[in-house]
Coordinates of C-alpha atoms in Angstrom, one line a residue:
Chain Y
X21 CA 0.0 0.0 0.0
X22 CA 3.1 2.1 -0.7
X23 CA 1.5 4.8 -3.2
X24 CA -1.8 4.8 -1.1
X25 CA 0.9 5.9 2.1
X26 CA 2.3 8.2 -0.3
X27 CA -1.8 9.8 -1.1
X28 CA -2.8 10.4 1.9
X29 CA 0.9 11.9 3.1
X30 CA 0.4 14.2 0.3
X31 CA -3.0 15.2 0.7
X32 CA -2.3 15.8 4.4
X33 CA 1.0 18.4 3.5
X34 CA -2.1 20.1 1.3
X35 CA -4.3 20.3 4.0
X36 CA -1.4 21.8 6.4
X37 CA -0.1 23.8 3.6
X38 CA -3.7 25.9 3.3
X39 CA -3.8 26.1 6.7
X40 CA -0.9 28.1 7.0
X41 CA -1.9 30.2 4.5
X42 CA -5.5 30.4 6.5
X43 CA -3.7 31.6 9.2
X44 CA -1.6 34.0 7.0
X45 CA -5.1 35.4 5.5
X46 CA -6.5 34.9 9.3
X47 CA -3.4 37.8 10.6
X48 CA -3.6 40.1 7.8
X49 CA -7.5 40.4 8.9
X50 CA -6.6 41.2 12.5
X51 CA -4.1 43.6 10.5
X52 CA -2.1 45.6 13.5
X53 CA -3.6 44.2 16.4
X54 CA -2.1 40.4 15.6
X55 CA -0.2 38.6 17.2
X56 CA 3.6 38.4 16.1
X57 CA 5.1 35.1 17.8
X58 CA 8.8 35.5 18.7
X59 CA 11.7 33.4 19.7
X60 CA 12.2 33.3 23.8
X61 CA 15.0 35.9 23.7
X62 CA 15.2 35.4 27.5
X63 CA 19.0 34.9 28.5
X64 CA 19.6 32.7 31.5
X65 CA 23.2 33.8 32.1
X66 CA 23.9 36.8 30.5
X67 CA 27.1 39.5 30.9
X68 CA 27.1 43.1 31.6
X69 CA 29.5 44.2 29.0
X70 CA 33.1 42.3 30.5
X71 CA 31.2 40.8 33.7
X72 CA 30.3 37.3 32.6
X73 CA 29.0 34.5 34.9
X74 CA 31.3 31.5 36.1
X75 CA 29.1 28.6 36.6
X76 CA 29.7 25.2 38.0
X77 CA 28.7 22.3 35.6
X78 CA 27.1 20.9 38.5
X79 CA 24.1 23.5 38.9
X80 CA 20.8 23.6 38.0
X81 CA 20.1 27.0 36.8
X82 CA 16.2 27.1 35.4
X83 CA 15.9 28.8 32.2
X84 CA 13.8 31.1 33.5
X85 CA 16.0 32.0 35.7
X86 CA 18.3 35.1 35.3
X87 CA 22.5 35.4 36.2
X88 CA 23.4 38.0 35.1
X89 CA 27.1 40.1 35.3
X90 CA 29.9 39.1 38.0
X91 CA 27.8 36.0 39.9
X92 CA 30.1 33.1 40.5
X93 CA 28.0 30.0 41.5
X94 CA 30.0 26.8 43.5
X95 CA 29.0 23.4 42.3
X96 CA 26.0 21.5 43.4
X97 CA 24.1 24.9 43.9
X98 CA 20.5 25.6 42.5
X99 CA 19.0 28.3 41.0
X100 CA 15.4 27.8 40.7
X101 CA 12.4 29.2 38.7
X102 CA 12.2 32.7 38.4
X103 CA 15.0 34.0 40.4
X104 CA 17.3 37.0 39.4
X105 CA 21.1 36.9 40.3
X106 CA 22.0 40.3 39.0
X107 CA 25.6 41.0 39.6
X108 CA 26.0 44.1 37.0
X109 CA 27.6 46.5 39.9
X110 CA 29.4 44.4 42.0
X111 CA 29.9 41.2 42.1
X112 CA 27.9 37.9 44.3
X113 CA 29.6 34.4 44.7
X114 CA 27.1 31.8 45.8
X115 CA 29.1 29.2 47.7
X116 CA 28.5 25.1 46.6
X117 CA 25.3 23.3 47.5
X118 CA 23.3 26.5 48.1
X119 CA 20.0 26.9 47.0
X120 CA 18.3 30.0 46.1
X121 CA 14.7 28.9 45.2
X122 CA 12.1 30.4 43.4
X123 CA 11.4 34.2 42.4
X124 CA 14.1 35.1 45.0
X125 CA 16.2 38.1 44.4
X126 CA 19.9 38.2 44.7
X127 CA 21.4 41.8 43.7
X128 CA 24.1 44.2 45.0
X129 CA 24.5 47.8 45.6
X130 CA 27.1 50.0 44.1
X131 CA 26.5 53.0 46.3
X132 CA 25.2 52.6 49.8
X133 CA 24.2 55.4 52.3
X134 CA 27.0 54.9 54.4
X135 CA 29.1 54.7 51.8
X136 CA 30.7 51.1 52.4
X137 CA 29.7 48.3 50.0
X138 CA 29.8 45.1 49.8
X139 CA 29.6 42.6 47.3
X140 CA 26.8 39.9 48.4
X141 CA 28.3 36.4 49.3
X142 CA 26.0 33.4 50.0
X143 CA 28.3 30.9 51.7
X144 CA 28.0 27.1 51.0
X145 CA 24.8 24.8 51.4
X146 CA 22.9 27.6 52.4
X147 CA 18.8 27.5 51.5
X148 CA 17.0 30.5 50.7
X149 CA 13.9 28.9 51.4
X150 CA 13.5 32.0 49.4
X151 CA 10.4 31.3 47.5
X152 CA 11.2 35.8 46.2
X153 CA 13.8 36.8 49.6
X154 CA 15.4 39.5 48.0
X155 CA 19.0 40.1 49.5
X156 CA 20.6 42.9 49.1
X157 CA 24.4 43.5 49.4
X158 CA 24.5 40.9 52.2
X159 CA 26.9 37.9 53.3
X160 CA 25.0 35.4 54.2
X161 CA 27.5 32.3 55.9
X162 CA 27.4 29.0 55.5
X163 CA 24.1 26.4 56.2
X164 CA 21.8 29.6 57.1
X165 CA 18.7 29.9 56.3
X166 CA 16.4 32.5 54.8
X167 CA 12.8 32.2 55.5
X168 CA 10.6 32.9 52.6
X169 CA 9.8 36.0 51.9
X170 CA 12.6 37.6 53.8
X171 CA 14.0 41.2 52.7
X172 CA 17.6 41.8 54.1
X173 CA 18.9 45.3 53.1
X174 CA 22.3 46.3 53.1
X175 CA 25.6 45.3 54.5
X176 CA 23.4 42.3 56.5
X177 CA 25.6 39.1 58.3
X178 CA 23.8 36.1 58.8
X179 CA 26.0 34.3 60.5
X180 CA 26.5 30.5 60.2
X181 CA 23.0 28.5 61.4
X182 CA 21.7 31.8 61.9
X183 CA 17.7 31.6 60.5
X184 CA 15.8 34.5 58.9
X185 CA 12.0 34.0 59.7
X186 CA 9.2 34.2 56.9
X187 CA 8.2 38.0 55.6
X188 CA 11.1 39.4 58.1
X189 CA 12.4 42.6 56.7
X190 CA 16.1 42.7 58.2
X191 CA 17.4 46.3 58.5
X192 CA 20.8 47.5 57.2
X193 CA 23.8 46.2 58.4
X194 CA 22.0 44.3 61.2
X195 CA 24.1 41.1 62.7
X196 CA 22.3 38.2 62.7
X197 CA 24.4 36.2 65.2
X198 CA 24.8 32.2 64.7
X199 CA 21.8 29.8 65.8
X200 CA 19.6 32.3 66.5
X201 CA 15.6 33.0 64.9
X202 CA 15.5 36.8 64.1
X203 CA 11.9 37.6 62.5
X204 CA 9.5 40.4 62.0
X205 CA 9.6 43.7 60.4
X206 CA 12.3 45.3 61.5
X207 CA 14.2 42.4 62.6
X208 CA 14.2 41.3 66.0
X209 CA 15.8 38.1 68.2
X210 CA 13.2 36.0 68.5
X211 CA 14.3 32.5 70.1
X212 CA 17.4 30.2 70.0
X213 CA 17.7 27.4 67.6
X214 CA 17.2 23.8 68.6
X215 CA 20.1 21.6 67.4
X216 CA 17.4 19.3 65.9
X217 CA 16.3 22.5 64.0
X218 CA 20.0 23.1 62.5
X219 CA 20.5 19.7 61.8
X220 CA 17.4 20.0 59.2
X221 CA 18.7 23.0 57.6
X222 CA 21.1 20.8 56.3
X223 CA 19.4 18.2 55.7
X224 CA 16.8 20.5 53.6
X225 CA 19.7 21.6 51.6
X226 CA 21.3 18.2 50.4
X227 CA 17.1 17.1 49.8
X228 CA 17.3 19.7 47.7
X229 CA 21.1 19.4 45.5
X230 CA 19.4 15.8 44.5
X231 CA 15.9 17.7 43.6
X232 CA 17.7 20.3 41.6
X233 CA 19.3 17.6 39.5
X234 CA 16.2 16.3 38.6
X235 CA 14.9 19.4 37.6
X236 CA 18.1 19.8 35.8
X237 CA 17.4 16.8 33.7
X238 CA 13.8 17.7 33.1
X239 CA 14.7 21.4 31.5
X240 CA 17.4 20.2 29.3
X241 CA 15.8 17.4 27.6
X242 CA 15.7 17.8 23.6
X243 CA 12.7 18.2 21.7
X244 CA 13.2 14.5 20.8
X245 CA 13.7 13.3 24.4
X246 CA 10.3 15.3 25.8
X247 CA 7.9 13.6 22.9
X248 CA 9.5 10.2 23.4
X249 CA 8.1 10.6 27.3
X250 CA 5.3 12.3 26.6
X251 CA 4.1 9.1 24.3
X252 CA 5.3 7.1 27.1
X253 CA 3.3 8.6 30.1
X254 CA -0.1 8.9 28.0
X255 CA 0.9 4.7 27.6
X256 CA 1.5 4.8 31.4
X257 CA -1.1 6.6 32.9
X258 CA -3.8 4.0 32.9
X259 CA -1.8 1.5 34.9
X260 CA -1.7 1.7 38.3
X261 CA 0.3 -0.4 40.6
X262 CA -1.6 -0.8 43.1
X263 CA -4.2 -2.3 41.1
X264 CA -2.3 -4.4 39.2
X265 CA -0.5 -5.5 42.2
X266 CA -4.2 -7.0 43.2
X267 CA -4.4 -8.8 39.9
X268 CA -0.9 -10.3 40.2
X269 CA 0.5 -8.8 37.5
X270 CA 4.1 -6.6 37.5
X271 CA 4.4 -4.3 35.0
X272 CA 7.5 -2.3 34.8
X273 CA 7.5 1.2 34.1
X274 CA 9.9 2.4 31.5
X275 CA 13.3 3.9 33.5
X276 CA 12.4 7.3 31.9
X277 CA 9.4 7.8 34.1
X278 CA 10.9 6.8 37.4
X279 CA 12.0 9.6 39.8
X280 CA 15.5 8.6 41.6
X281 CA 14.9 7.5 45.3
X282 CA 16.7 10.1 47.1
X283 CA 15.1 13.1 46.3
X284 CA 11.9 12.7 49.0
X285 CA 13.0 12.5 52.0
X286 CA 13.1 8.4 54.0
X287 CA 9.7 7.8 55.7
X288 CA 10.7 7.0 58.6
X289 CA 11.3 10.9 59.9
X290 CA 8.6 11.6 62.3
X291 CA 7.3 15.4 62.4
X292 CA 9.4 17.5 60.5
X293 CA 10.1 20.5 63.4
X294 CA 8.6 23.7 62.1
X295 CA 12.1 25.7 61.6
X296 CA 10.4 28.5 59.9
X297 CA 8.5 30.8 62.5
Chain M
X23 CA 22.7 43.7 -1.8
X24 CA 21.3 45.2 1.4
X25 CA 20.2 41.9 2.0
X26 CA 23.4 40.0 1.0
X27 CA 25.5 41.8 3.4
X28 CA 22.9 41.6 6.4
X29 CA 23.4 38.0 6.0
X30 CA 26.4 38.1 5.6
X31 CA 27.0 40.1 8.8
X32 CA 24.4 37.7 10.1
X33 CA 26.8 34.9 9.4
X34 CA 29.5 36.1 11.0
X35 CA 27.8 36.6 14.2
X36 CA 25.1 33.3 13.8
X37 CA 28.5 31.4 13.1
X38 CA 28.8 31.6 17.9
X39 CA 25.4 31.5 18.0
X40 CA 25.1 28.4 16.5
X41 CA 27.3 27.0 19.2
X42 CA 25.3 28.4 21.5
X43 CA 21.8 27.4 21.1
X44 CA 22.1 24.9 18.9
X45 CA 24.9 22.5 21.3
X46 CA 22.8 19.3 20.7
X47 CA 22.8 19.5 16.9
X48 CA 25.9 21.6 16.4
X49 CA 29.3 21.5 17.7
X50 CA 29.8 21.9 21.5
X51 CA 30.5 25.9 22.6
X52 CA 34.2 26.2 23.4
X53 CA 33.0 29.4 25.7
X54 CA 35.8 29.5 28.5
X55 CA 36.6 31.8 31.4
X56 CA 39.6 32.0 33.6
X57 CA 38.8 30.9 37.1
X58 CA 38.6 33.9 38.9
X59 CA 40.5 32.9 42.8
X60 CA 37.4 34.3 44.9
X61 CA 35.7 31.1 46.9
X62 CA 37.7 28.8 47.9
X63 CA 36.9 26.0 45.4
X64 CA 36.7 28.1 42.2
X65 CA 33.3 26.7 40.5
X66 CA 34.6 24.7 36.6
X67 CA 32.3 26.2 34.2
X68 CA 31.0 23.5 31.5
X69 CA 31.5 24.4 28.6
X70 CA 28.3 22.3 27.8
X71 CA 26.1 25.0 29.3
X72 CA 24.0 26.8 26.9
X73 CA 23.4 30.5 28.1
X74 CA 20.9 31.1 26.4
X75 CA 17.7 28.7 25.0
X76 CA 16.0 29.5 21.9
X77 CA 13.3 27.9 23.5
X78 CA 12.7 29.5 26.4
X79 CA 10.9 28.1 29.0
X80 CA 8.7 25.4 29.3
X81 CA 5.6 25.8 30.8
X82 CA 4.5 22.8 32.1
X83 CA 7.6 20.7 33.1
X84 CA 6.7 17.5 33.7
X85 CA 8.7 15.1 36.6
X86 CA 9.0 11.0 35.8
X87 CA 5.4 10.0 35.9
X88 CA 3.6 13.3 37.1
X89 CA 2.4 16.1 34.5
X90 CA 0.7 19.3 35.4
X91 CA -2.5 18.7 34.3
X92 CA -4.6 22.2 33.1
X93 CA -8.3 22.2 32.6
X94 CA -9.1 23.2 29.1
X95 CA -10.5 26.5 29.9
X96 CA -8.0 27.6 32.3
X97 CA -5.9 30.5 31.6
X98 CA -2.3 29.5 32.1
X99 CA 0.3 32.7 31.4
X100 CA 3.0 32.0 28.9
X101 CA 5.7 32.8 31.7
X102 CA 3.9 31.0 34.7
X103 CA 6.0 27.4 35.5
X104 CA 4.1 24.2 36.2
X105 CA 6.3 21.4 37.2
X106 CA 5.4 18.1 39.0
X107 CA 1.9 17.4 40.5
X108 CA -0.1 20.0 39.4
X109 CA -3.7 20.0 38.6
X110 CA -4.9 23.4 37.5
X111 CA -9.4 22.9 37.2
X112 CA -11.9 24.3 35.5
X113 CA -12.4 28.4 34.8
X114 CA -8.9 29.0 36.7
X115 CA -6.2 31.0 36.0
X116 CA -2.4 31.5 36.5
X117 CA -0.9 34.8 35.9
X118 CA 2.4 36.2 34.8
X119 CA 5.5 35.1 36.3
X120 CA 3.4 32.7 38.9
X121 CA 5.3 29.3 40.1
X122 CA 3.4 26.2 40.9
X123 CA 6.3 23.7 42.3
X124 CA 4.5 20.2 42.9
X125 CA 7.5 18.4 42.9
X126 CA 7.2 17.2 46.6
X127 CA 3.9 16.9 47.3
X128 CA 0.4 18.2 45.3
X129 CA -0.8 21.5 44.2
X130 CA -4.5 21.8 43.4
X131 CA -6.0 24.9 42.3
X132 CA -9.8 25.4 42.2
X133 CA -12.8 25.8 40.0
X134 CA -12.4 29.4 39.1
X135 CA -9.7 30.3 41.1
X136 CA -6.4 32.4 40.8
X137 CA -2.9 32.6 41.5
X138 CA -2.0 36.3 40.6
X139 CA 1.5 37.4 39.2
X140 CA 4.7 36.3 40.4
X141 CA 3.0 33.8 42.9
X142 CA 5.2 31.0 44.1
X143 CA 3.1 28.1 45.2
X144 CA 5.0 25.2 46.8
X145 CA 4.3 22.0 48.9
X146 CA 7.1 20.7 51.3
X147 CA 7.2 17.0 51.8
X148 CA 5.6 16.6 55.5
X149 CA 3.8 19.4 57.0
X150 CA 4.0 20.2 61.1
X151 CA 0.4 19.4 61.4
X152 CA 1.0 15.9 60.2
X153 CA -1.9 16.3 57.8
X154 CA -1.3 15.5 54.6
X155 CA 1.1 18.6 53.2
X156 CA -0.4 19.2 49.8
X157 CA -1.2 22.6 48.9
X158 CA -5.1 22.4 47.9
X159 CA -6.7 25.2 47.0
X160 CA -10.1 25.8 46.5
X161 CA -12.9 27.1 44.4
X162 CA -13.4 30.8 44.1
X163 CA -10.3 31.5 45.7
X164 CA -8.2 35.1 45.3
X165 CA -4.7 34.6 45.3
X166 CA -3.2 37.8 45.2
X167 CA 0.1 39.0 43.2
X168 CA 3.7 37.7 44.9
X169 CA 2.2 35.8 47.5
X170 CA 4.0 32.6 48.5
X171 CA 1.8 29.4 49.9
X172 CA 3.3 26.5 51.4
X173 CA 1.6 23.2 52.3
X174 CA -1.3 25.2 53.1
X175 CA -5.1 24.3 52.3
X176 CA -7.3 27.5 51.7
X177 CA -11.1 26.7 51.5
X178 CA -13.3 27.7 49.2
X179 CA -14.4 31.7 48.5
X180 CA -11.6 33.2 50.2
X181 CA -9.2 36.1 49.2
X182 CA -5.4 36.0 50.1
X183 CA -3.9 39.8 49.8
X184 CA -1.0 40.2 47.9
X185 CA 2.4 39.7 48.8
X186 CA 1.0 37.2 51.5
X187 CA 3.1 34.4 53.0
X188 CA 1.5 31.4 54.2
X189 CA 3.5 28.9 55.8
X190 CA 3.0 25.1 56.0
X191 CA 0.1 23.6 57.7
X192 CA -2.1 26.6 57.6
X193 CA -5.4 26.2 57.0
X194 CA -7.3 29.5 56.0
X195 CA -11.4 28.8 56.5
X196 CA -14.1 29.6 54.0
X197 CA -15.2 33.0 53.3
X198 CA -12.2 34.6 54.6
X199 CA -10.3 37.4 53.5
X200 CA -6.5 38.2 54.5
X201 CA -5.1 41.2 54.0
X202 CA -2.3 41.9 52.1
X203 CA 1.2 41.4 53.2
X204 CA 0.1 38.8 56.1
X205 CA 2.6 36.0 57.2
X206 CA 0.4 33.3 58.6
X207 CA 2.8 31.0 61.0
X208 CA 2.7 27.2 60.5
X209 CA -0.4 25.8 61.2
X210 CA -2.0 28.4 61.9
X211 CA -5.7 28.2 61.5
X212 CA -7.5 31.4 60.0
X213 CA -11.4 30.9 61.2
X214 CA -14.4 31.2 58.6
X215 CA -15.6 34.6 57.9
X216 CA -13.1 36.7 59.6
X217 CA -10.6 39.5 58.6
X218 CA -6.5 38.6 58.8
X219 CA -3.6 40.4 58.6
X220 CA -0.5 41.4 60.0
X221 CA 3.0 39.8 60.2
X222 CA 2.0 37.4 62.2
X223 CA -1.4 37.6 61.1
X224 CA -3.9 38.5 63.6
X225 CA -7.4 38.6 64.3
X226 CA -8.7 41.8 62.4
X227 CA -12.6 41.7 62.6
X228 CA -15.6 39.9 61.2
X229 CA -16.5 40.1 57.5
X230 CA -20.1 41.6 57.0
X231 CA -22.3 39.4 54.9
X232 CA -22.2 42.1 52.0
X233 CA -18.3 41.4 52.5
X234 CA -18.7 37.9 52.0
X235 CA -20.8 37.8 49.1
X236 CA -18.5 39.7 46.9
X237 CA -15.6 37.0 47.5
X238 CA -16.8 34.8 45.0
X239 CA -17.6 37.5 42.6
X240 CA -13.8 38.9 42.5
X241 CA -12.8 35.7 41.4
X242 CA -16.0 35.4 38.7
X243 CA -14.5 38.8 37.8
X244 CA -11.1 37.6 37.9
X245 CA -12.2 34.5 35.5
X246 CA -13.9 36.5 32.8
X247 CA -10.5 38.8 32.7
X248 CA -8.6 35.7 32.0
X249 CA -11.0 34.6 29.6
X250 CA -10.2 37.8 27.7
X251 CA -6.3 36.9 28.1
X252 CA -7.1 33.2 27.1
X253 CA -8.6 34.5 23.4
X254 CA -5.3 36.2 22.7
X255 CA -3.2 33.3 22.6
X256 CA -3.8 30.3 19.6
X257 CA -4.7 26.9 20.6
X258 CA -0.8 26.0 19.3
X259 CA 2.1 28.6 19.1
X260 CA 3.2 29.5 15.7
X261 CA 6.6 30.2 16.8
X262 CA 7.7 26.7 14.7
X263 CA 7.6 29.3 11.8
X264 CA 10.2 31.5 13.2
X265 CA 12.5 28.6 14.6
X266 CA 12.5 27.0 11.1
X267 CA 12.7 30.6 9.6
X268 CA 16.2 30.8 12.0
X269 CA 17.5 27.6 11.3
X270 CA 17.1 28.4 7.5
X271 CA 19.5 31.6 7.9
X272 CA 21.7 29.4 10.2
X273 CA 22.1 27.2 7.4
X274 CA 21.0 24.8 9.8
X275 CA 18.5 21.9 7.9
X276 CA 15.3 22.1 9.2

């Protein structure tokens, strides 16, 4: 049945070719008002001029994320959806296994009221729990955390298992010293840190170097790669386990569609303790 | 001749950007910095990394088995990010700039509800209340711009103000309103028809009944706005015509 193949294949490039030129007719109608569809000219890491990002190969950074100018990011870090890294007037260094998450915003100050400024440092396997902090010409030190939310203004120190609560605004050049909650608007001590408490701000931020790399995988799968799984999961998402399990029968779902084990946390952790005020 | 010599030109500077976008199909970028002697391990670029994808990106991301799944009449902006378990129902929409993270645990948004610009939306893996820590929100619900929920369960016909943060475990009760810039605490439980707000958010006042009846109809109003935004954009992009239009000057077979 080759030339019937061959009939149909051309009738169908036919039927595709007048529809593009339907759709031409269609947008000379709508005349000025149409809609012109562009190429995403969105650039995840972008320089300012000489300024250009340095990278680890080891980092998610989501496309829609932006790093721009002097950032310099240590390996095993992640920067999630949304964020902005803008390093155009002086320059932020993110330390390895940090993880700034999404819509956060990381961005320095070339002229301060007091006149001293600093360039922003984020030390390793810190999390800001971010979900849009914006820090501002801070160092923030190693395994911190920043609550979500959380606005620190100039020249801030967060010192090493120091926490930032949720929606705290943290004045300029504040201290914020080491295993201690500061929270509110302006900033204020609020209670000591349990050690069970600092143990899980670790913890959160290794959960989240092995969910960054699957995220990492997702975003840079080829056109190829993303219709090859997308055929698979329509296959795949009318067998469940557990039923099947009942009936006896094992199926095996293809290695594409498995999520590696590590990312959720084990089971067996009983109440996560609320670290975030 | 114009022409000639704008391709030409075009060449010249295509001939990196083919290395650039195109790393899968073309040869790998040979983009190289000096390692600059500022943290203590200086980070090794890959020379792998694209910096900047034709493409964009994606919208609904999906992770192994789970895909966001959007109701066919929801309005979904072209900028908001859907990745993991995601189920976006009926007469909903996502705005600009809005992230729906469902890669721990599940996001549910509504029957005509809305998560306003720049929203992130996120569900940790165990919440403190030992309920289960999806995020579920409900029908007619307001979720105003840059707000940030976590494992939190809002019931149906409420408003969240803008640039709210609610934090894991909190439960906000029907027919209540928050105002904006709140931080509810974990857990926290905001009581049906009452007034929030405050960092923490406190106990405001009682909503009148006119108060409460014009809930759902912000989000009804919200929902016929995103119907307006939902008629601008074609069922499938047309931007295959420009990608095909830039390979072809790229020299690139399409």
């Amino acid at each position: 049945m080759g030339t019937l193949g061959r009939v149909i294949y051309t009738v169908g490039n036919w039927i595709r070719g007048s529809g593009q030129a339907l759709d031409r007719v269609g947008s000379i109608l709508q005349g000025s008002h149409r809609l012109e569809e562009h190429l995403s000219r969105h650039r995840t890491l972008m320089s300012v001029f000489d300024k250009s990002p340095l990278v680890d190969k080891d980092v998610f950074v989501a496309p829609s994320a932006s790093v721009i100018g002097d950032v310099q990011i240590g390996k095993g870090s992640s920067i999630w959806y949304g964020c902005v890294l803008r390093g155009d007037v002086n320059n932020i260094s993110v330390g390895s296994g940090t993880n700034i998450q999404d819509n956060s915003l990381v961005h320095v100050a070339k002229t301060n009221l007091s006149g001293k400024v600093l360039p922003t440092t984020i030390g390793d396997n810190v999390t800001v729990a971010g979900h849009s902090a914006v820090i501002h010409g801070c160092t923030v030190e190693d395994e911190a955390f920043v609550g979500m939310g959380a606005t620190l203004l100039d020249g801030v120190v967060v010192e090493k298992h120091a926490m930032v609560a949720a929606g705290s605004l943290v004045r300029e050049n504040t201290r914020i010293p080491s295993g201690e909650v500061w929270g509110g608007n302006p900033a204020k001590f609020m209670r000591k840190l349990t050690d069970e408490e600092i143990a899980y701000i670790s913890k959160s931020a290794e959960n989240y170097i092995n969910l960054a790399h699957i995220h990492a995988a997702e975003n840079s799968k080829s056109f190829e790669e993303i219709e090859v799984e997308r055929a698979l999961r329509k296959k795949y998402a009318r067998k469940d386990e557990d039923y099947d399990s009942m009936l006896g029968i094992v199926r095996e779902t293809p290695a594409e569609l498995i999520l590696p084990d590590n990312v959720l946390p084990e089971k067996t952790t009983t109440r996560v303790p609320t670290t975030h005020y | 001749m114009a022409t000639s010599i704008a391709r030409f030109s075009r060449r010249g500077v295509a001939s990196s950007l083919i290395r650039r976008c195109f790393a899968a199909e073309a040869a790998l970028a040979t983009h190289t910095d000096p390692p600059k002697p500022k943290l203590t391990v200086s980070p090794s670029p890959s020379p792998d990394r694209v910096k900047w994808d034709y493409r964009g990106q994606r919208q609904i991301i999906p992770l192994g088995q789970w895909l966001p799944k959007v109701a066919v009449d929801a309005y979904v902006a072209p900028n908001a990010v859907l990745a993991g378990q995601v189920t976006v129902w009926d007469g909903s929409s996502v705005w600009n700039g809005a992230v729906l993270r469902g890669d721990l645990n599940k996001i549910t948004l509504g029957f005509c509800s809305n998560v306003q610009e720049r929203c992130v939306v996120h569900a940790a893996w165990s919440s403190p209340t030992g309920l289960p820590a999806e995020t579920l929100i409900d029908r007619y619900v307001t979720v105003g711009a840059y707000s940030l929920l976590r494992s939190c369960t809002i019931e149906p016909e409420c408003i969240i103000g803008q640039h709210s943060i609610l934090m894991e475990g909190s439960l906000v009760e029907t027919r209540s309103i928050l105002e904006a810039g709140s931080v509810v605490p974990p857990g926290r439980r905001i009581p049906s028809g009452e007034l929030w707000g405050g960092n923490p958010a406190r106990f405001i006042r009682t909503l009148t009944n006119e108060e409460t009846l014009e809930i759902p109809k912000l989000a009804v109003a919200i929902n016929h706005l995103s119907g307006d935004y939902f008629s601008e954009f074609l069922p499938y992009s047309t931007v295959y015509l420009e990608v095909e239009k830039f390979k072809r000057s790229l020299g690139i077979t399409v």
